[in-house]
Tab-separated table of C-alpha atoms in Angstrom:
chain	number	residue	atom	x	y	z
A	1	ASP	CA	16.533	3.329	-22.840
A	2	GLY	CA	13.965	4.963	-20.574
A	3	GLY	CA	10.594	3.544	-19.778
A	4	ILE	CA	8.273	1.836	-17.352
A	5	THR	CA	8.721	-1.824	-16.510
A	6	GLN	CA	5.932	-3.883	-15.032
A	7	SER	CA	6.432	-7.402	-13.761
A	8	PRO	CA	5.357	-10.081	-13.931
A	9	LYS	CA	3.457	-10.058	-17.220
A	10	TYR	CA	1.061	-12.735	-15.927
A	11	LEU	CA	0.202	-13.476	-12.299
A	12	PHE	CA	-2.079	-15.987	-10.655
A	13	ARG	CA	-3.547	-15.513	-7.210
A	14	LYS	CA	-4.900	-18.186	-4.918
A	15	GLU	CA	-7.887	-17.579	-2.680
A	16	GLY	CA	-6.920	-15.515	0.390
A	17	GLN	CA	-3.476	-14.672	-0.945
A	18	ASN	CA	-1.871	-11.255	-1.233
A	19	VAL	CA	0.108	-10.602	-4.400
A	20	THR	CA	2.363	-7.702	-5.349
A	21	LEU	CA	2.718	-6.190	-8.802
A	22	SER	CA	5.961	-4.415	-9.549
A	23	CYS	CA	6.313	-1.086	-11.369
A	24	GLU	CA	9.682	0.542	-11.978
A	25	GLN	CA	10.457	3.653	-14.013
A	26	ASN	CA	13.731	5.256	-15.064
A	27	LEU	CA	12.158	8.359	-16.574
A	28	ASN	CA	12.800	10.459	-13.451
A	29	HIS	CA	9.073	11.198	-13.222
A	30	ASP	CA	7.657	12.356	-9.909
A	31	ALA	CA	4.077	11.131	-10.297
A	32	MET	CA	3.059	7.500	-10.696
A	33	TYR	CA	-0.338	5.859	-11.106
A	34	TRP	CA	-1.995	2.450	-10.966
A	35	TYR	CA	-5.017	1.651	-13.126
A	36	ARG	CA	-7.208	-1.367	-13.552
A	37	GLN	CA	-8.792	-2.295	-16.876
A	38	ASP	CA	-11.776	-4.611	-17.160
A	39	PRO	CA	-13.359	-5.726	-20.453
A	40	GLY	CA	-15.553	-3.007	-21.967
A	41	GLN	CA	-14.461	-0.428	-19.436
A	42	GLY	CA	-11.983	2.377	-19.390
A	43	LEU	CA	-8.972	2.531	-17.142
A	44	ARG	CA	-10.018	3.071	-13.533
A	45	LEU	CA	-7.653	4.735	-11.081
A	46	ILE	CA	-6.624	2.660	-8.052
A	47	TYR	CA	-3.899	4.731	-6.380
A	48	TYR	CA	-1.548	7.517	-7.343
A	49	SER	CA	1.528	9.159	-5.908
A	50	GLN	CA	2.770	12.658	-6.634
A	51	ILE	CA	6.025	12.381	-4.652
A	52	VAL	CA	8.044	9.882	-2.656
A	53	ASN	CA	6.478	8.750	0.631
A	54	ASP	CA	3.085	10.153	-0.339
A	55	PHE	CA	0.130	8.570	-2.144
A	56	GLN	CA	-3.617	9.040	-2.508
A	57	LYS	CA	-6.536	6.708	-3.099
A	58	GLY	CA	-8.119	6.710	-6.496
A	59	ASP	CA	-11.661	5.731	-7.399
A	60	ILE	CA	-11.375	1.996	-6.616
A	61	ALA	CA	-8.742	1.696	-3.868
A	62	GLU	CA	-10.571	-0.830	-1.686
A	63	GLY	CA	-8.682	-4.112	-1.460
A	64	TYR	CA	-5.423	-2.605	-2.710
A	65	SER	CA	-2.373	-1.056	-1.064
A	66	VAL	CA	0.708	0.752	-2.357
A	67	SER	CA	4.025	2.150	-1.175
A	68	ARG	CA	6.345	4.799	-2.599
A	69	GLU	CA	9.665	4.485	-0.820
A	70	LYS	CA	11.704	5.333	-3.898
A	71	LYS	CA	11.014	7.657	-6.810
A	72	GLU	CA	11.593	4.839	-9.280
A	73	SER	CA	9.285	2.282	-7.711
A	74	PHE	CA	5.544	2.119	-7.029
A	75	PRO	CA	4.483	-1.472	-6.180
A	76	LEU	CA	0.812	-2.412	-5.915
A	77	THR	CA	-0.388	-5.131	-3.530
A	78	VAL	CA	-3.672	-6.838	-4.288
A	79	THR	CA	-4.894	-8.043	-0.926
A	80	SER	CA	-7.270	-10.866	-0.063
A	81	ALA	CA	-9.890	-8.169	0.625
A	82	GLN	CA	-10.140	-7.529	-3.129
A	83	LYS	CA	-12.898	-9.991	-4.040
A	84	ASN	CA	-12.721	-9.559	-7.788
A	85	PRO	CA	-9.058	-9.078	-8.649
A	86	THR	CA	-9.061	-10.595	-12.132
A	87	ALA	CA	-8.139	-7.741	-14.466
A	88	PHE	CA	-5.374	-6.113	-16.477
A	89	TYR	CA	-3.307	-3.755	-14.317
A	90	LEU	CA	-1.443	-0.794	-15.776
A	91	CYS	CA	1.148	1.413	-14.162
A	92	ALA	CA	1.889	4.886	-15.488
A	93	SER	CA	4.070	7.856	-14.724
A	94	VAL	CA	3.729	11.507	-15.613
A	95	SER	CA	6.413	13.968	-16.553
A	96	GLY	CA	6.313	17.495	-15.303
A	97	GLY	CA	6.449	20.775	-17.153
A	98	LEU	CA	4.368	21.352	-20.256
A	99	ALA	CA	3.663	17.641	-20.668
A	100	LYS	CA	2.320	17.259	-17.166
A	101	ASN	CA	-0.939	15.625	-18.302
A	102	ILE	CA	0.670	12.975	-20.518
A	103	GLN	CA	0.981	9.548	-18.969
A	104	TYR	CA	3.553	6.942	-19.942
A	105	PHE	CA	2.377	3.384	-19.420
A	106	GLY	CA	4.030	0.065	-18.762
A	107	ALA	CA	3.052	-3.066	-20.698
A	108	GLY	CA	0.716	-4.239	-17.944
A	109	THR	CA	0.227	-7.247	-15.679
A	110	ARG	CA	-2.664	-9.623	-16.212
A	111	LEU	CA	-3.862	-11.022	-12.892
A	112	SER	CA	-6.063	-14.092	-12.694
A	113	VAL	CA	-7.542	-15.984	-9.765
A	114	LEU	CA	-6.912	-19.732	-9.479
B	1	ASP	CA	-21.373	7.627	-13.660
B	2	GLN	CA	-19.213	7.702	-16.779
B	3	GLN	CA	-17.670	11.117	-17.118
B	4	VAL	CA	-15.980	10.192	-20.405
B	5	LYS	CA	-17.907	8.133	-22.934
B	6	GLN	CA	-16.874	6.479	-26.141
B	7	ASN	CA	-20.162	5.172	-27.459
B	8	SER	CA	-18.750	3.133	-30.345
B	9	PRO	CA	-17.031	-0.041	-29.122
B	10	SER	CA	-15.628	-0.668	-32.603
B	11	LEU	CA	-15.149	0.942	-35.988
B	12	SER	CA	-14.152	-0.572	-39.314
B	13	VAL	CA	-12.619	1.556	-42.067
B	14	GLN	CA	-11.073	0.864	-45.467
B	15	GLU	CA	-7.383	1.649	-45.891
B	16	GLY	CA	-6.856	5.162	-47.250
B	17	ARG	CA	-10.192	6.468	-45.975
B	18	ILE	CA	-10.830	8.688	-42.963
B	19	SER	CA	-11.348	7.225	-39.476
B	20	ILE	CA	-13.387	9.327	-37.061
B	21	LEU	CA	-13.449	8.327	-33.409
B	22	ASN	CA	-15.796	10.174	-31.089
B	23	CYS	CA	-15.787	10.971	-27.392
B	24	ASP	CA	-18.227	12.810	-25.105
B	25	TYR	CA	-17.613	14.140	-21.612
B	26	THR	CA	-19.855	15.501	-18.893
B	27	ASN	CA	-17.595	17.441	-16.521
B	28	SER	CA	-16.993	21.045	-17.585
B	29	MET	CA	-13.966	21.187	-15.251
B	30	PHE	CA	-11.908	19.097	-17.671
B	31	ASP	CA	-9.340	21.354	-19.295
B	32	TYR	CA	-7.090	18.956	-21.179
B	33	PHE	CA	-8.013	16.089	-23.452
B	34	LEU	CA	-5.856	13.264	-24.750
B	35	TRP	CA	-6.024	10.297	-27.086
B	36	TYR	CA	-4.069	7.131	-26.425
B	37	LYS	CA	-3.529	4.151	-28.702
B	38	LYS	CA	-3.232	0.608	-27.393
B	39	TYR	CA	-2.061	-2.561	-29.104
B	40	PRO	CA	-2.863	-5.999	-27.595
B	41	ALA	CA	-0.692	-6.984	-24.608
B	42	GLU	CA	0.876	-3.519	-24.479
B	43	GLY	CA	0.220	-0.421	-22.427
B	44	PRO	CA	-1.463	2.603	-24.021
B	45	THR	CA	0.793	5.135	-25.728
B	46	PHE	CA	0.088	8.828	-26.002
B	47	LEU	CA	-1.069	9.926	-29.438
B	48	ILE	CA	-2.285	13.516	-29.433
B	49	SER	CA	-3.800	16.044	-27.032
B	50	ILE	CA	-5.671	19.323	-26.971
B	51	SER	CA	-6.102	22.047	-24.419
B	52	SER	CA	-9.576	23.389	-23.694
B	53	ILE	CA	-8.535	26.803	-25.018
B	54	LYS	CA	-8.161	25.358	-28.510
B	55	ASP	CA	-10.625	23.738	-30.877
B	56	LYS	CA	-8.207	21.865	-33.121
B	57	ASN	CA	-4.788	20.271	-32.909
B	58	GLU	CA	-3.072	18.519	-35.769
B	59	ASP	CA	-0.103	16.149	-35.850
B	60	GLY	CA	0.589	14.513	-39.192
B	61	ARG	CA	-2.273	12.190	-40.078
B	62	PHE	CA	-3.965	12.762	-36.720
B	63	THR	CA	-6.233	15.696	-35.871
B	64	VAL	CA	-8.238	16.201	-32.709
B	65	PHE	CA	-11.253	18.496	-32.681
B	66	LEU	CA	-12.832	19.897	-29.522
B	67	ASN	CA	-16.355	21.299	-29.270
B	68	LYS	CA	-16.622	22.641	-25.731
B	69	SER	CA	-20.242	23.729	-25.988
B	70	ALA	CA	-21.233	20.196	-26.967
B	71	LYS	CA	-18.665	18.598	-24.622
B	72	HIS	CA	-17.502	16.520	-27.545
B	73	LEU	CA	-14.161	15.696	-29.067
B	74	SER	CA	-13.176	13.619	-32.034
B	75	LEU	CA	-10.029	12.088	-33.471
B	76	HIS	CA	-9.602	12.062	-37.243
B	77	ILE	CA	-7.068	9.802	-38.910
B	78	VAL	CA	-6.415	10.574	-42.560
B	79	PRO	CA	-5.485	8.489	-44.450
B	80	SER	CA	-6.079	5.384	-42.344
B	81	GLN	CA	-3.457	2.656	-42.508
B	82	PRO	CA	-3.595	-1.020	-41.450
B	83	GLY	CA	-1.040	-0.251	-38.726
B	84	ASP	CA	-3.570	2.106	-37.150
B	85	SER	CA	-5.665	-0.910	-36.134
B	86	ALA	CA	-5.711	-0.709	-32.332
B	87	VAL	CA	-7.875	0.369	-29.419
B	88	TYR	CA	-8.103	4.134	-28.993
B	89	PHE	CA	-8.816	5.645	-25.578
B	90	CYS	CA	-10.110	9.128	-25.070
B	91	ALA	CA	-9.082	10.765	-21.782
B	92	ALA	CA	-9.979	13.991	-20.005
B	93	SER	CA	-7.893	15.656	-17.342
B	94	ALA	CA	-8.487	18.248	-14.612
B	95	GLN	CA	-6.571	19.637	-11.678
B	96	ASP	CA	-7.452	17.790	-8.480
B	97	THR	CA	-6.448	18.410	-4.855
B	98	GLY	CA	-3.800	15.681	-5.177
B	99	GLY	CA	-2.577	16.671	-8.612
B	100	PHE	CA	-3.967	15.990	-12.074
B	101	LYS	CA	-6.772	13.479	-12.355
B	102	THR	CA	-7.400	11.768	-15.668
B	103	ILE	CA	-10.580	9.917	-16.592
B	104	PHE	CA	-10.485	7.431	-19.448
B	105	GLY	CA	-13.230	6.304	-21.775
B	106	ALA	CA	-13.900	2.614	-22.442
B	107	GLY	CA	-12.061	2.685	-25.771
B	108	THR	CA	-12.957	2.184	-29.433
B	109	ARG	CA	-11.407	-0.670	-31.369
B	110	LEU	CA	-10.427	0.477	-34.854
B	111	PHE	CA	-10.040	-2.011	-37.701
B	112	VAL	CA	-8.400	-0.691	-40.847
B	113	LYS	CA	-8.929	-3.097	-43.727
B	114	ALA	CA	-6.316	-3.376	-46.455
């Protein structure tokens, strides 16, 4: 059945290491988003992509990078430049048409620093 | 600068009674408002939404009210059930140069006591 799959569920990063979070969707949605959630805060937008091979920075893009080579996939790389990467990361996609504002989320990846 | 605020971090309600979750926003450009529900270790799921041209939208036990002049919206759950215990996020959306941009509140944790 259709949905958004994020992997891994838990991820640990060593100092100076880049790590990549996977996000795959089979909903045939054009737009995909990455958010970060910290305790006591709302979801903050990192990057988003409206179509393949195009993406825009969100509010907190520094220290992160993305790619959108396929419609189904929108991986997020947390680089060593991100000094405070410990958080819960959520990927979402948006359908078009009348429901264009409604986001469908994956189950999330919890990233911790060793 | 929090554009969407949920001032109550938590709310406790008796089963069968009404739950009222509140949300305030500051940007008058927002034209679509959504509520999401999140269980632990899962991504948020869409619950109900309202366009800025309406002041009320109802879906079963859930009703969202919008007061544009006060820049305030609320989610009513009647009657509340133990399964409604979750974190509820308010979100506001507006057209941006790169597509739709959605801002999330920090969430309110609802406890429904049996």
